[in-house]
GROMACS .gro file of C-alpha atoms in nm:
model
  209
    1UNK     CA    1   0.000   0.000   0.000
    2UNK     CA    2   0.154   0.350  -0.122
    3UNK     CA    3   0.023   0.700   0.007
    4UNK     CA    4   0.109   0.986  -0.204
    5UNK     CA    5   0.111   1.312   0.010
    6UNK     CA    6   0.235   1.627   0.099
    7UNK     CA    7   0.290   1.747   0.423
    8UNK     CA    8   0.018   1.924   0.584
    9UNK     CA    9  -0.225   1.861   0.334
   10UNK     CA   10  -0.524   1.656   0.301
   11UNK     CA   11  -0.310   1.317   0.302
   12UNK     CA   12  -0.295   1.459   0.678
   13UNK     CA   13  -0.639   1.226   0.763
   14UNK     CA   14  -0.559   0.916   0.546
   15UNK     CA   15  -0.171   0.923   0.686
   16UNK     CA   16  -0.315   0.985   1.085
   17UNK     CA   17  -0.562   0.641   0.949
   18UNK     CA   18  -0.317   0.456   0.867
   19UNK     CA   19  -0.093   0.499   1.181
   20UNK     CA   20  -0.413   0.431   1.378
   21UNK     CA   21  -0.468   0.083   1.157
   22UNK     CA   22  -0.131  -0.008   1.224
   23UNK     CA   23  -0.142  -0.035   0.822
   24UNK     CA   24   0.191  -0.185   0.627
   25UNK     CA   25   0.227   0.114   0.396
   26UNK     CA   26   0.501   0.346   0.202
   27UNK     CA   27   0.475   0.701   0.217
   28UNK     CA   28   0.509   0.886  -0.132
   29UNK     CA   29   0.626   1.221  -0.138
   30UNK     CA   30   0.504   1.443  -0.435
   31UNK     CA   31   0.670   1.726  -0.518
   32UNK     CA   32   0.531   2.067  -0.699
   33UNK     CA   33   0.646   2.335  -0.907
   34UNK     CA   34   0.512   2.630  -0.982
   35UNK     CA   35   0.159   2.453  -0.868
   36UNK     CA   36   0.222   2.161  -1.144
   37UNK     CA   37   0.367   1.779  -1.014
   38UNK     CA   38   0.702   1.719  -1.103
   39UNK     CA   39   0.774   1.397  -0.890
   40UNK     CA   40   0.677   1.148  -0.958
   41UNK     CA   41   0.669   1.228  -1.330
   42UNK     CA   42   0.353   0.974  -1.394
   43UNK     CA   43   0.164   1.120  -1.068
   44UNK     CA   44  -0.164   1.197  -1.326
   45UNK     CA   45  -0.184   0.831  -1.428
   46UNK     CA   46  -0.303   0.809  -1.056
   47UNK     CA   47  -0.456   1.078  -0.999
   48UNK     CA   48  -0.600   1.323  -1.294
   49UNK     CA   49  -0.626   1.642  -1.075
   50UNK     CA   50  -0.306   1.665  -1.000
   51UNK     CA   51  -0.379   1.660  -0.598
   52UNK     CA   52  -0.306   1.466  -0.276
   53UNK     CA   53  -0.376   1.214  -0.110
   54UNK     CA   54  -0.366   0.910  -0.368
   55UNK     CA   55  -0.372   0.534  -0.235
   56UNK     CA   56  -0.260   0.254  -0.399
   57UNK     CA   57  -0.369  -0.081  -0.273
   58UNK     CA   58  -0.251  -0.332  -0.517
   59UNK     CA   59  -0.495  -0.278  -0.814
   60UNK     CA   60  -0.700   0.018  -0.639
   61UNK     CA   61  -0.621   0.368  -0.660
   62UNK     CA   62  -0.830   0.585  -0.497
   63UNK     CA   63  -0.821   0.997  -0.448
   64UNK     CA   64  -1.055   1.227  -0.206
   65UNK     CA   65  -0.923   1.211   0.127
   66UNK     CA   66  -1.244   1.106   0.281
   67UNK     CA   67  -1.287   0.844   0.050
   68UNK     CA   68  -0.926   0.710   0.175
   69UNK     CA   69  -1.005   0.740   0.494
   70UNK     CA   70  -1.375   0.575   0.480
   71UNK     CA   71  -1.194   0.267   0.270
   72UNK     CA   72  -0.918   0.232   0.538
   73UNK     CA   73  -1.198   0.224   0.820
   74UNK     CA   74  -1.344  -0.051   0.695
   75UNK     CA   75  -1.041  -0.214   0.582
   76UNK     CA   76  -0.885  -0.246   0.873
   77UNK     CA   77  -1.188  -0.327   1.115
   78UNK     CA   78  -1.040  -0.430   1.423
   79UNK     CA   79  -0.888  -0.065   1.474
   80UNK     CA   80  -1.240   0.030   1.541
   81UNK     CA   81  -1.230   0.336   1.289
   82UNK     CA   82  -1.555   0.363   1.238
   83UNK     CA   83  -1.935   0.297   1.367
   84UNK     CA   84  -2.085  -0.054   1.260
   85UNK     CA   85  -2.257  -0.085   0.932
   86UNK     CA   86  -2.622  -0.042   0.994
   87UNK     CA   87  -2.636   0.155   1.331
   88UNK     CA   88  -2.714   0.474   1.383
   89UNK     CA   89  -2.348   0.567   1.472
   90UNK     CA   90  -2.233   0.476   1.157
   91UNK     CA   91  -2.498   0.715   0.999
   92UNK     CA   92  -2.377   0.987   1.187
   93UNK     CA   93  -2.019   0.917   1.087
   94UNK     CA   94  -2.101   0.939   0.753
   95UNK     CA   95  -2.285   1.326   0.839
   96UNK     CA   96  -1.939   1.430   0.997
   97UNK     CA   97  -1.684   1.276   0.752
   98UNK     CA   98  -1.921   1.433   0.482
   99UNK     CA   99  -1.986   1.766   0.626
  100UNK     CA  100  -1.649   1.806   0.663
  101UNK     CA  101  -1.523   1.726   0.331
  102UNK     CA  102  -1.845   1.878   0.148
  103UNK     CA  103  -1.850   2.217   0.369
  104UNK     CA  104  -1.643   2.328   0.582
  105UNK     CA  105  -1.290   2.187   0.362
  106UNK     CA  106  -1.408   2.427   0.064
  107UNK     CA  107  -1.445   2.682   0.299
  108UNK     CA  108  -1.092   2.659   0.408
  109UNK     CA  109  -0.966   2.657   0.028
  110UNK     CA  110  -1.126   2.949  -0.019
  111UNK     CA  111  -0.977   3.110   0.217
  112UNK     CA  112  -0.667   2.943   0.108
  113UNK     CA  113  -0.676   2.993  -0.208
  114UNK     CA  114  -0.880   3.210  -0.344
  115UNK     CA  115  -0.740   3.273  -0.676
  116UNK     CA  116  -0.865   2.936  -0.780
  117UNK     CA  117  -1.239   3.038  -0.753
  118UNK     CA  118  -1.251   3.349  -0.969
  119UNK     CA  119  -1.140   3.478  -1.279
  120UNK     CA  120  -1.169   3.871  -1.161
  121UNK     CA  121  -0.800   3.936  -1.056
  122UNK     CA  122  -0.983   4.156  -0.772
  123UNK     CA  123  -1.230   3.899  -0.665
  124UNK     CA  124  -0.971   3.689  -0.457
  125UNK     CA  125  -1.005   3.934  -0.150
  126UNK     CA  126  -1.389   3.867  -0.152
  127UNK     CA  127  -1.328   3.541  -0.168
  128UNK     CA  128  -1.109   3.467   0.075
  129UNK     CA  129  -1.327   3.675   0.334
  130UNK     CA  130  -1.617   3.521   0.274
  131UNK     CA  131  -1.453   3.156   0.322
  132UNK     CA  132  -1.341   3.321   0.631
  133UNK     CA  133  -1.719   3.454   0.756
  134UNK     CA  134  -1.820   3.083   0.691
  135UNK     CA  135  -1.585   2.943   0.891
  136UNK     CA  136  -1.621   3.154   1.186
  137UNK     CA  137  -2.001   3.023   1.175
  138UNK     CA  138  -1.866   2.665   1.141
  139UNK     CA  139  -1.622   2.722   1.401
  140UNK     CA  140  -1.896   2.834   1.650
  141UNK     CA  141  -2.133   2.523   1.570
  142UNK     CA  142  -1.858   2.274   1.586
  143UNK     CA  143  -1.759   2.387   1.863
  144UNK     CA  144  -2.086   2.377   2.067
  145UNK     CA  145  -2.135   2.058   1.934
  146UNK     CA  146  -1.831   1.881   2.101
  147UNK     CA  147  -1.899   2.106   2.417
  148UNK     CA  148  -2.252   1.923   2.428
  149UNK     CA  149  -2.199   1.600   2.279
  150UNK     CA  150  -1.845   1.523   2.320
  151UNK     CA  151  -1.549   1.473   2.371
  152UNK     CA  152  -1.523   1.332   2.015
  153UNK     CA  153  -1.795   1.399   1.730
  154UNK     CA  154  -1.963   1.059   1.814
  155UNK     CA  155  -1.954   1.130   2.176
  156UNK     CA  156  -1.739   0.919   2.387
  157UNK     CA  157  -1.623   0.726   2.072
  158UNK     CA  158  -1.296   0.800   1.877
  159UNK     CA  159  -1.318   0.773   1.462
  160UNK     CA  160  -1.133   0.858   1.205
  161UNK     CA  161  -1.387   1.181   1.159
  162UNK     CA  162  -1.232   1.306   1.490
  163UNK     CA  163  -0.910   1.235   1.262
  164UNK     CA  164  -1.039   1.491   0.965
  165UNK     CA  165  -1.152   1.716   1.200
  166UNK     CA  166  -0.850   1.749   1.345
  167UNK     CA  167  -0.645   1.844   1.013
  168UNK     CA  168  -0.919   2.106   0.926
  169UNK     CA  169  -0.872   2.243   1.293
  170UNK     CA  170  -0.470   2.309   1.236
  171UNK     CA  171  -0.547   2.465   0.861
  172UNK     CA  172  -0.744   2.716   1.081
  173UNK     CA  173  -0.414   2.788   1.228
  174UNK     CA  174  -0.336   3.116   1.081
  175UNK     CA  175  -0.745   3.236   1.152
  176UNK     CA  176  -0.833   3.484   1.477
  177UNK     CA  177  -0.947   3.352   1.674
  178UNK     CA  178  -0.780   3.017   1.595
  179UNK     CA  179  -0.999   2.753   1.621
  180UNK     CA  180  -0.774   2.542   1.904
  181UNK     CA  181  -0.860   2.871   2.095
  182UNK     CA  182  -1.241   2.764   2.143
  183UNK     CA  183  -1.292   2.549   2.405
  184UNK     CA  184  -1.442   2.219   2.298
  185UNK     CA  185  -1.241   2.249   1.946
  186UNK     CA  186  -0.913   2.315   2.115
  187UNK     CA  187  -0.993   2.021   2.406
  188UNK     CA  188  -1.081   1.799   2.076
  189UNK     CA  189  -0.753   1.921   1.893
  190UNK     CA  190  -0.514   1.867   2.219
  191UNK     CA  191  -0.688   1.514   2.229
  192UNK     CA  192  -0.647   1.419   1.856
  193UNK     CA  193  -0.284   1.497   1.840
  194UNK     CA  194  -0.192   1.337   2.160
  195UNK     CA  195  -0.233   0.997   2.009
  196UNK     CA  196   0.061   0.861   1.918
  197UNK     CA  197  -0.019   0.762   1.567
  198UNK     CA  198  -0.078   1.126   1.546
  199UNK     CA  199   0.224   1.214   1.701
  200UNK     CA  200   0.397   0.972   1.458
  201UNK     CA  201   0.219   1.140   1.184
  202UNK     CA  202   0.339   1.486   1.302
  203UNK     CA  203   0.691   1.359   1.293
  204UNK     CA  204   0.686   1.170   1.034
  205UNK     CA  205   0.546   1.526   0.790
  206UNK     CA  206   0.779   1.722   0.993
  207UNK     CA  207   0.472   1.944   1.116
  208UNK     CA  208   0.491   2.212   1.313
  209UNK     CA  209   0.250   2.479   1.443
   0.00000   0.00000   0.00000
């Protein structure tokens, strides 16, 4: 099994999955220029948007970091990754893995980036503060949803959404307020990366906040 990643980026959530599997895997780094993939030199044969994460596992290659992380949750079962099929946990894990991929991730690439979503060479600023308005609301709801339902987003059980959530919470690094510096978020965040796949994960990127 191959990951393709960059550190800091969405491979974050796939790469924190497979440390928590105890997965046998190889880390790929890909390396950019000027925004375009240079290393490997056949990266879109794997994956056509030029992006990370990509897994390889044997004769599957699959893209969308949620995606990689809901296949590795069920792939390896007995790290308890994810709800049951069938139960109503596993309906709400879906709703959080979904949400965050679906909402509040664009939100953070438009703040990002915000020259990728318009062609006006003044319409980045507007961009980039409303991804920032959107978040602030998403911050706040989040938030009071761990403080009432917590510690993790299915309650007092760990998944690999608590794992996504956790990336999106350290790209909100460079926001005020930060969103480690609300209290449920920042009790979730100081959880998450205590784990030492996590930790692993950290070291293994060479993150730093």
């Amino acid at each position: 099994m191959k990951l393709y990643y960059l550190p800091g980026t969405a491979a974050m959530a796939p790469h924190m999955a497979l440390e928590e599997a105890g997965a046998d895997y190889e880390l790929v780094l890909v390396e950019r220029d000027n925004g375009q993939v240079v290393d490997p030199p056949n990266y879109r044969e794997l994956n056509p948007h030029d992006l990370v994460p990509t897994l390889v596992d044997g004769d599957l290659v699959l893209h969308e970091a949620a995606a990689v992380v809901m296949y590795l949750s069920d792939a390896y079962p007995d790290a308890a990754l994810a709800p049951a099929p069938g139960t109503a946990a596993r309906g709400h894990w879906y709703r959080w893995l979904t949400y965050l991929t679906n909402t509040v991730q664009p939100a953070q690439l438009n703040r990002l980036y915000p020259e990728r979503y318009t062609t006006d060479a003044h319409g980045s600023e507007g961009v980039r503060r409303a991804g920032e308005a959107i978040l602030e609301q998403m911050r706040a709801w989040i938030d009071g949803e761990l403080g009432r339902n917590g510690p993790y987003l299915l309650g007092e059980t760990f998944t690999s959404a608590d794992l996504y959530l956790c990336m999106l919470t350290r790209w909100s690094r460079t926001l005020e307020p930060k969103w480690w510096d609300s209290p449920s978020l920042g009790s979730h965040y100081r959880r998450i990366v205590a784990r030492p796949a996590v930790v692993r994960v950290y070291e293994q990127q060479g993150l730093e906040e």
